[in-house]
Amino acid sequence: MELILDRGLSHQQKPIDLISDVFKGVQIDSPTRYFENPTISLFDNNIKKNINEIQKKLPPLYRGFTPVDKSLNLDIKMETGTGKTYVYTHMMYELHKKYGINKFIIAVPSLAIKAGTANFLKDEYSKRHFRDVNGYGTEIEVGVLESPKNKKKGRSYFPSVVSEFVRGSSQNSNKIHVLLVNMQLLVVRKNGLLSRDDYDYGTEGFYRPFDALKATKPFVIIDEPHRFSRDQKAYKVIENEINPQSIIRYGATFPNKAGSNKNKSTHTKDYQNLLYDLNACDSFNLNLIKGVTKEHFDPVSKSAEKIKIMSIKNKESINIQFLKKNHKTKTSTLKKGDSLSIIHEAFEGITIDGIGKSYVVFSNGIEKQVGEELDVDIYMTSYQEQMMRLALDRHFETERINFSERNFKIKTLALFFIDDITSYRESDEEKKPYILETFEKLLIERIEKELSKLTEYEQEYKSYLEASLDDISACHAGYFSRDNNDSDEAIGQQVQTILYGKKQLLSFKNEDGTPNTLRFLFSKWTLKEGWDNPNVFTITKLRSSGSENSKLQEVGRGLRLPVDENGNRISNEEFFLNYIVDFTESEFAKKLIAQINGEISQGSIITEEHLAEVAKSLGVSTDDLFDELYDKNYIDRKMNISLEKREEFFINYPEFSKGLATGKVRDSNKKRVKPVKIRKGAYDEIKDLWERVNQRYLLYFEKEVDQEMDEIVLSILEEPGVFTDMVMTSSREVIESDGHSMTTGNKTGVQYIISNSIPYNEFLKRIMKSTNIPIVKIHQGMCEYVKRHGDLAEKYINENTASIFIQKFNEWRNSNLQGRFHYTKSNTPVKSTALSYSDGTPREAISQGRIGNKIAPGSPSSKYLYDTFAFDSPLEYKNMASDIEEVIVYGKIPNNSIAIPTITGGMYSPDFMYVVKKPTGEKEINIIVETKDVEDKNSLRKVESAKMESARVLFDLLSEEGYKVHFHDQLKNKQMAQIIREVLK
């Protein structure tokens, strides 16, 4: 499979544009040496002016210009899972295109992040996306700085990736040079890789790598800035040794200001010219990431056994007391490296990693101060076994839906965090890996149970589960930090797959065509920031990390929206991450919600300005609106929002909506979200319409389009700038004497137009794959171009030309093909659907996320297809809550269930379906509705309008075939009753 990147997502395009806007009108001088970036005039007043203008859209707390000291600092805040790596990669292309910047250093805090970033930058699907889809015609050349594994005696070699990065020409318009480095290498040591100056040779006259990097005048991108606080060594090295022109930080979490209290609100964060704030609240509410469902078991034994840190002696040993039923028993003295199993067998595998003046650090990451306690219950094997059983239940609930109940399949993954490697890895010791053995036993039981529940319509899923049973060990893999130095081939393959094989993990098939059943991953807190997989749906912390770090960072490994088996990101329905913890973290959901709402201003109070703004939109006075809200007990006299009525308030007054939407973070111990039931009687009434609109249709363009294709291809080829040169610039240095010693002096170089062509057949194939224009048509257009304009130099048959042609054709297609196509019914029979099995019988229920991410109290009208108010927008809720006399039955169309092909190349699925009776009484009128919660059609994106027009053509065809279907769009200012009466007329 190949991952497919979305282009132009607004939450990703906006920060790219904002960074670019910082440099509008700023003086930028051309490079004086071939290997350096253009020089930004950092004290140009336009920089401050541009930043102040950009920050007007931020809350007042986040505004403020940070003057340039050594570098221009810029911050972009984006929540985990929203595509930070994509955004800063796209930003590099944009800054290169607009300002000629082509030397970037990306600094990351860990090896896992470095591996993921390198994969993204190097992968062909990423390169093709920016080159062809976005039309930059430029490629990134990335060098990954690694610590030398085997230091050889004798000659010392200057780091080759640094040399290649430095020598890359900033005047080459087709290359962006990137150096990727982890923070451990950014440390000045006596023999540090970048800080030493005794190499046998250098590059461009530099023998110290830091000096060479500094000379390129780079831009530095910092990923995960909370790991790079400004008082930390790695940051100081970036600032002083590399001294970039600009430091651009991208992160979900930023470090605190020096001396600030970590428990205070986010205004204590150390922002440096914050430009964009895509916080967790917006990310959850806009469905840019998964929601979270937390679940835990209460203690198993109720034994109330604990251990307590009593005292520490000279940072060498600790005294730990064992408590049972809160009664003191024995006290043990342990040193670094000792196992806690000396105190109680439940702590097997936990050792003391470090001892401080007043604290101790255990091998599972827990840090405890003197006087603090640890519960024994959560370390008992029986407790962990129940957690694994629960995790498998949640996994297979999700996997079955993702495999069998959608129009596309989603590979479903689960991640387990453990703290004892020997409990999973087999070793030469007699000790059995109890987590591994227990997990495989439970997995076999759970798969056999799942097989017994399958219907006759789920044969493909049955085969997948049977393949899992045939080789249970192939279903799981682990990655631990010590694996990096393990020579075992099987372990090496697991590490390769987990760290670097994202696409392999997402695929249902191995390269040889056999089922790929690997979907359960184990790690020891190693997969932290930087590692993620979009299809992780369950995370289980088998033993608490004891961490008080960001709760968002903890769930971050599974927040990204999933992709289907073809690599398409699924963003038009709601998904949830199952997060399973032990009882010591029973308040996890509460703390997560508090953290999310704590990141926004005015999350629990209405300001005077907001009240006045909403009153004006509703056409009432500010005082009248206040009285109305106060009388309904939605607010108090100080305009604090009532916690008890918060959900009801936002449903009835969506204009005030602030903070995390209800149901985005769930605590399953309090209320388990149930599937929404499908009412059989209502389904029987709407079955005919449902089956008709689920019939498959193929889209064909009119013959005239094919006949015009020669002319269209030729017209695009004849547009200025389609055929481009490639240029190489020389740097000329002269060795001369200044009367005392020999020196080098720069002289004017030359620029040559070079031939960097690709084979003609590859050129044609590249255009054909992205446009679906037959190769023969492209070839004929090229021949006609040559006939009219003379021979075409071979150098123009290059990647740039192909990319520009593809971009221009896509623009032409979206503007010119509306109304020039038709649909033909496919012979493919309708199998199972989101609401029914292949024999036409209705399903019992449907997952809530497929019909709405919000739940309102109450029971819908008996005419409604489902037994629950599940909706995505206030307009949808109004439709569901309206019992219209003429309506026989109505229902929300499950997301992504009706696949209408459109001219944009994608599929389209409307929102609502209605069956209405005529004035004479018989049911005959079918209405399909697309709801858009906007004021007017001018607010709709061009792509959305194109999809709706395509649907209109299809439903007109159904009507011509004898099955009348009315298709309408519904905007914010129109009620459903009005649409129905218009149709009846």
CSV table of C-alpha atoms in Angstrom, one decimal, residues 762-922:
chain,number,residue,atom,x,y,z
A,762,GLU,CA,8.7,7.5,-17.6
A,763,PHE,CA,7.7,11.1,-18.4
A,764,LEU,CA,4.5,9.9,-20.1
A,765,LYS,CA,3.8,7.4,-17.3
A,766,ARG,CA,4.2,9.9,-14.6
A,767,ILE,CA,1.6,12.3,-16.2
A,768,MET,CA,-0.8,9.4,-17.0
A,769,LYS,CA,-0.8,8.0,-13.4
A,770,SER,CA,-1.7,11.4,-11.9
A,771,THR,CA,-4.3,12.5,-14.6
A,772,ASN,CA,-5.7,9.3,-16.2
A,773,ILE,CA,-5.0,10.8,-19.6
A,774,PRO,CA,-4.1,7.9,-21.9
A,775,ILE,CA,-0.4,7.8,-22.8
A,776,VAL,CA,-1.2,7.9,-26.5
A,777,LYS,CA,-3.0,11.3,-26.0
A,778,ILE,CA,-0.1,12.8,-24.1
A,779,HIS,CA,2.3,11.5,-26.8
A,780,GLN,CA,0.2,12.9,-29.6
A,781,GLY,CA,0.1,16.3,-27.8
A,782,MET,CA,3.9,16.3,-27.5
A,783,CYS,CA,4.2,15.4,-31.2
A,784,GLU,CA,1.8,18.2,-32.2
A,785,TYR,CA,3.7,20.7,-30.0
A,786,VAL,CA,7.0,19.8,-31.7
A,787,LYS,CA,5.3,20.1,-35.1
A,788,ARG,CA,4.1,23.6,-34.3
A,789,HIS,CA,7.1,24.9,-32.3
A,790,GLY,CA,10.0,22.9,-33.6
A,791,ASP,CA,12.1,20.2,-31.9
A,792,LEU,CA,11.9,20.0,-28.2
A,793,ALA,CA,15.2,19.7,-26.4
A,794,GLU,CA,15.7,16.5,-24.4
A,795,LYS,CA,16.5,18.5,-21.3
A,796,TYR,CA,12.8,19.6,-21.1
A,797,ILE,CA,11.6,16.1,-20.5
A,798,ASN,CA,12.2,16.3,-16.8
A,799,GLU,CA,10.4,16.0,-13.5
A,800,ASN,CA,9.6,19.7,-13.2
A,801,THR,CA,7.8,19.7,-16.6
A,802,ALA,CA,5.7,16.7,-15.6
A,803,SER,CA,4.8,18.2,-12.2
A,804,ILE,CA,3.7,21.5,-13.8
A,805,PHE,CA,1.6,19.8,-16.4
A,806,ILE,CA,-0.2,17.7,-13.8
A,807,GLN,CA,-1.0,20.7,-11.7
A,808,LYS,CA,-2.3,22.7,-14.6
A,809,PHE,CA,-4.5,19.8,-15.8
A,810,ASN,CA,-6.0,19.3,-12.4
A,811,GLU,CA,-6.9,23.0,-12.3
A,812,TRP,CA,-8.5,22.7,-15.8
A,813,ARG,CA,-10.5,19.6,-14.9
A,814,ASN,CA,-12.1,21.0,-11.8
A,815,SER,CA,-13.1,24.2,-13.6
A,816,ASN,CA,-14.3,22.7,-16.9
A,817,LEU,CA,-15.8,19.2,-16.5
A,818,GLN,CA,-18.9,20.0,-14.5
A,819,GLY,CA,-21.9,19.0,-16.5
A,820,ARG,CA,-19.9,17.1,-19.1
A,821,PHE,CA,-20.3,13.6,-17.7
A,822,HIS,CA,-22.9,11.0,-17.0
A,823,TYR,CA,-23.5,7.9,-14.8
A,824,THR,CA,-24.1,4.3,-15.8
A,825,LYS,CA,-25.3,1.7,-13.4
A,826,SER,CA,-22.7,-0.9,-12.5
A,827,ASN,CA,-23.5,-4.6,-12.8
A,828,THR,CA,-21.9,-5.2,-9.4
A,829,PRO,CA,-24.6,-6.4,-6.9
A,830,VAL,CA,-25.1,-4.5,-3.7
A,831,LYS,CA,-23.7,-6.5,-0.8
A,832,SER,CA,-23.8,-5.6,2.8
A,833,THR,CA,-24.2,-1.9,3.6
A,834,ALA,CA,-23.7,0.3,6.7
A,835,LEU,CA,-27.4,-0.5,7.7
A,836,SER,CA,-28.0,-4.0,6.3
A,837,TYR,CA,-26.5,-7.4,5.6
A,838,SER,CA,-26.1,-8.7,2.1
A,839,ASP,CA,-29.5,-10.4,2.2
A,840,GLY,CA,-31.2,-7.1,2.9
A,841,THR,CA,-32.0,-7.6,6.6
A,842,PRO,CA,-31.2,-4.7,8.8
A,843,ARG,CA,-28.3,-4.7,11.3
A,844,GLU,CA,-29.2,-4.5,15.0
A,845,ALA,CA,-27.1,-1.3,15.6
A,846,ILE,CA,-24.5,1.0,14.2
A,847,SER,CA,-21.5,2.6,15.9
A,848,GLN,CA,-22.3,6.1,17.1
A,849,GLY,CA,-19.3,7.6,15.3
A,850,ARG,CA,-20.7,6.8,11.9
A,851,ILE,CA,-23.8,9.1,12.4
A,852,GLY,CA,-22.6,11.8,14.8
A,853,ASN,CA,-19.9,12.7,17.4
A,854,LYS,CA,-22.3,14.4,19.8
A,855,ILE,CA,-25.2,12.9,21.8
A,856,ALA,CA,-28.2,14.9,23.0
A,857,PRO,CA,-30.6,13.6,25.7
A,858,GLY,CA,-34.0,12.4,25.0
A,859,SER,CA,-35.6,10.0,22.5
A,860,PRO,CA,-36.2,10.9,18.8
A,861,SER,CA,-39.6,10.7,17.1
A,862,SER,CA,-40.7,7.1,16.3
A,863,LYS,CA,-40.3,8.1,12.6
A,864,TYR,CA,-36.6,8.5,13.1
A,865,LEU,CA,-34.3,5.6,11.9
A,866,TYR,CA,-32.3,5.4,15.1
A,867,ASP,CA,-33.2,5.4,18.8
A,868,THR,CA,-30.6,8.1,19.7
A,869,PHE,CA,-29.9,11.8,18.9
A,870,ALA,CA,-26.4,11.5,17.4
A,871,PHE,CA,-25.3,14.5,15.4
A,872,ASP,CA,-22.3,16.5,14.1
A,873,SER,CA,-23.7,20.0,13.9
A,874,PRO,CA,-26.5,22.1,15.5
A,875,LEU,CA,-28.3,22.1,12.1
A,876,GLU,CA,-28.3,18.3,12.1
A,877,TYR,CA,-29.7,18.2,15.6
A,878,LYS,CA,-32.6,20.5,14.6
A,879,ASN,CA,-33.4,18.2,11.7
A,880,MET,CA,-33.5,15.2,14.0
A,881,ALA,CA,-35.6,16.9,16.7
A,882,SER,CA,-38.2,18.2,14.2
A,883,ASP,CA,-41.2,15.9,13.9
A,884,ILE,CA,-42.7,17.1,10.5
A,885,GLU,CA,-46.2,15.9,9.8
A,886,GLU,CA,-45.7,14.9,6.2
A,887,VAL,CA,-42.6,12.8,6.9
A,888,ILE,CA,-43.2,9.0,7.1
A,889,VAL,CA,-39.6,8.1,8.0
A,890,TYR,CA,-36.2,9.9,8.0
A,891,GLY,CA,-32.6,9.2,9.1
A,892,LYS,CA,-29.0,10.3,9.1
A,893,ILE,CA,-27.0,8.6,6.3
A,894,PRO,CA,-24.0,7.0,7.9
A,895,ASN,CA,-20.8,8.8,7.1
A,896,ASN,CA,-19.0,7.6,4.0
A,897,SER,CA,-21.6,4.9,3.2
A,898,ILE,CA,-23.0,6.0,-0.2
A,899,ALA,CA,-20.2,6.1,-2.7
A,900,ILE,CA,-21.1,8.6,-5.4
A,901,PRO,CA,-18.1,9.1,-7.8
A,902,THR,CA,-17.4,12.7,-8.6
A,903,ILE,CA,-15.3,14.7,-11.1
A,904,THR,CA,-12.9,15.6,-8.3
A,905,GLY,CA,-11.7,12.0,-8.3
A,906,GLY,CA,-13.2,11.1,-4.9
A,907,MET,CA,-16.4,9.8,-3.5
A,908,TYR,CA,-19.4,11.7,-2.0
A,909,SER,CA,-22.0,10.7,0.6
A,910,PRO,CA,-24.9,13.1,1.5
A,911,ASP,CA,-26.3,13.6,5.0
A,912,PHE,CA,-30.0,12.8,5.4
A,913,MET,CA,-32.7,10.8,3.7
A,914,TYR,CA,-36.5,11.3,3.9
A,915,VAL,CA,-39.6,9.5,2.7
A,916,VAL,CA,-42.5,11.8,2.6
A,917,LYS,CA,-46.2,11.2,1.8
A,918,LYS,CA,-48.0,13.2,-0.8
A,919,PRO,CA,-51.1,15.3,0.0
A,920,THR,CA,-53.2,12.4,-1.3
A,921,GLY,CA,-51.7,10.1,1.3
A,922,GLU,CA,-49.5,7.7,-0.6
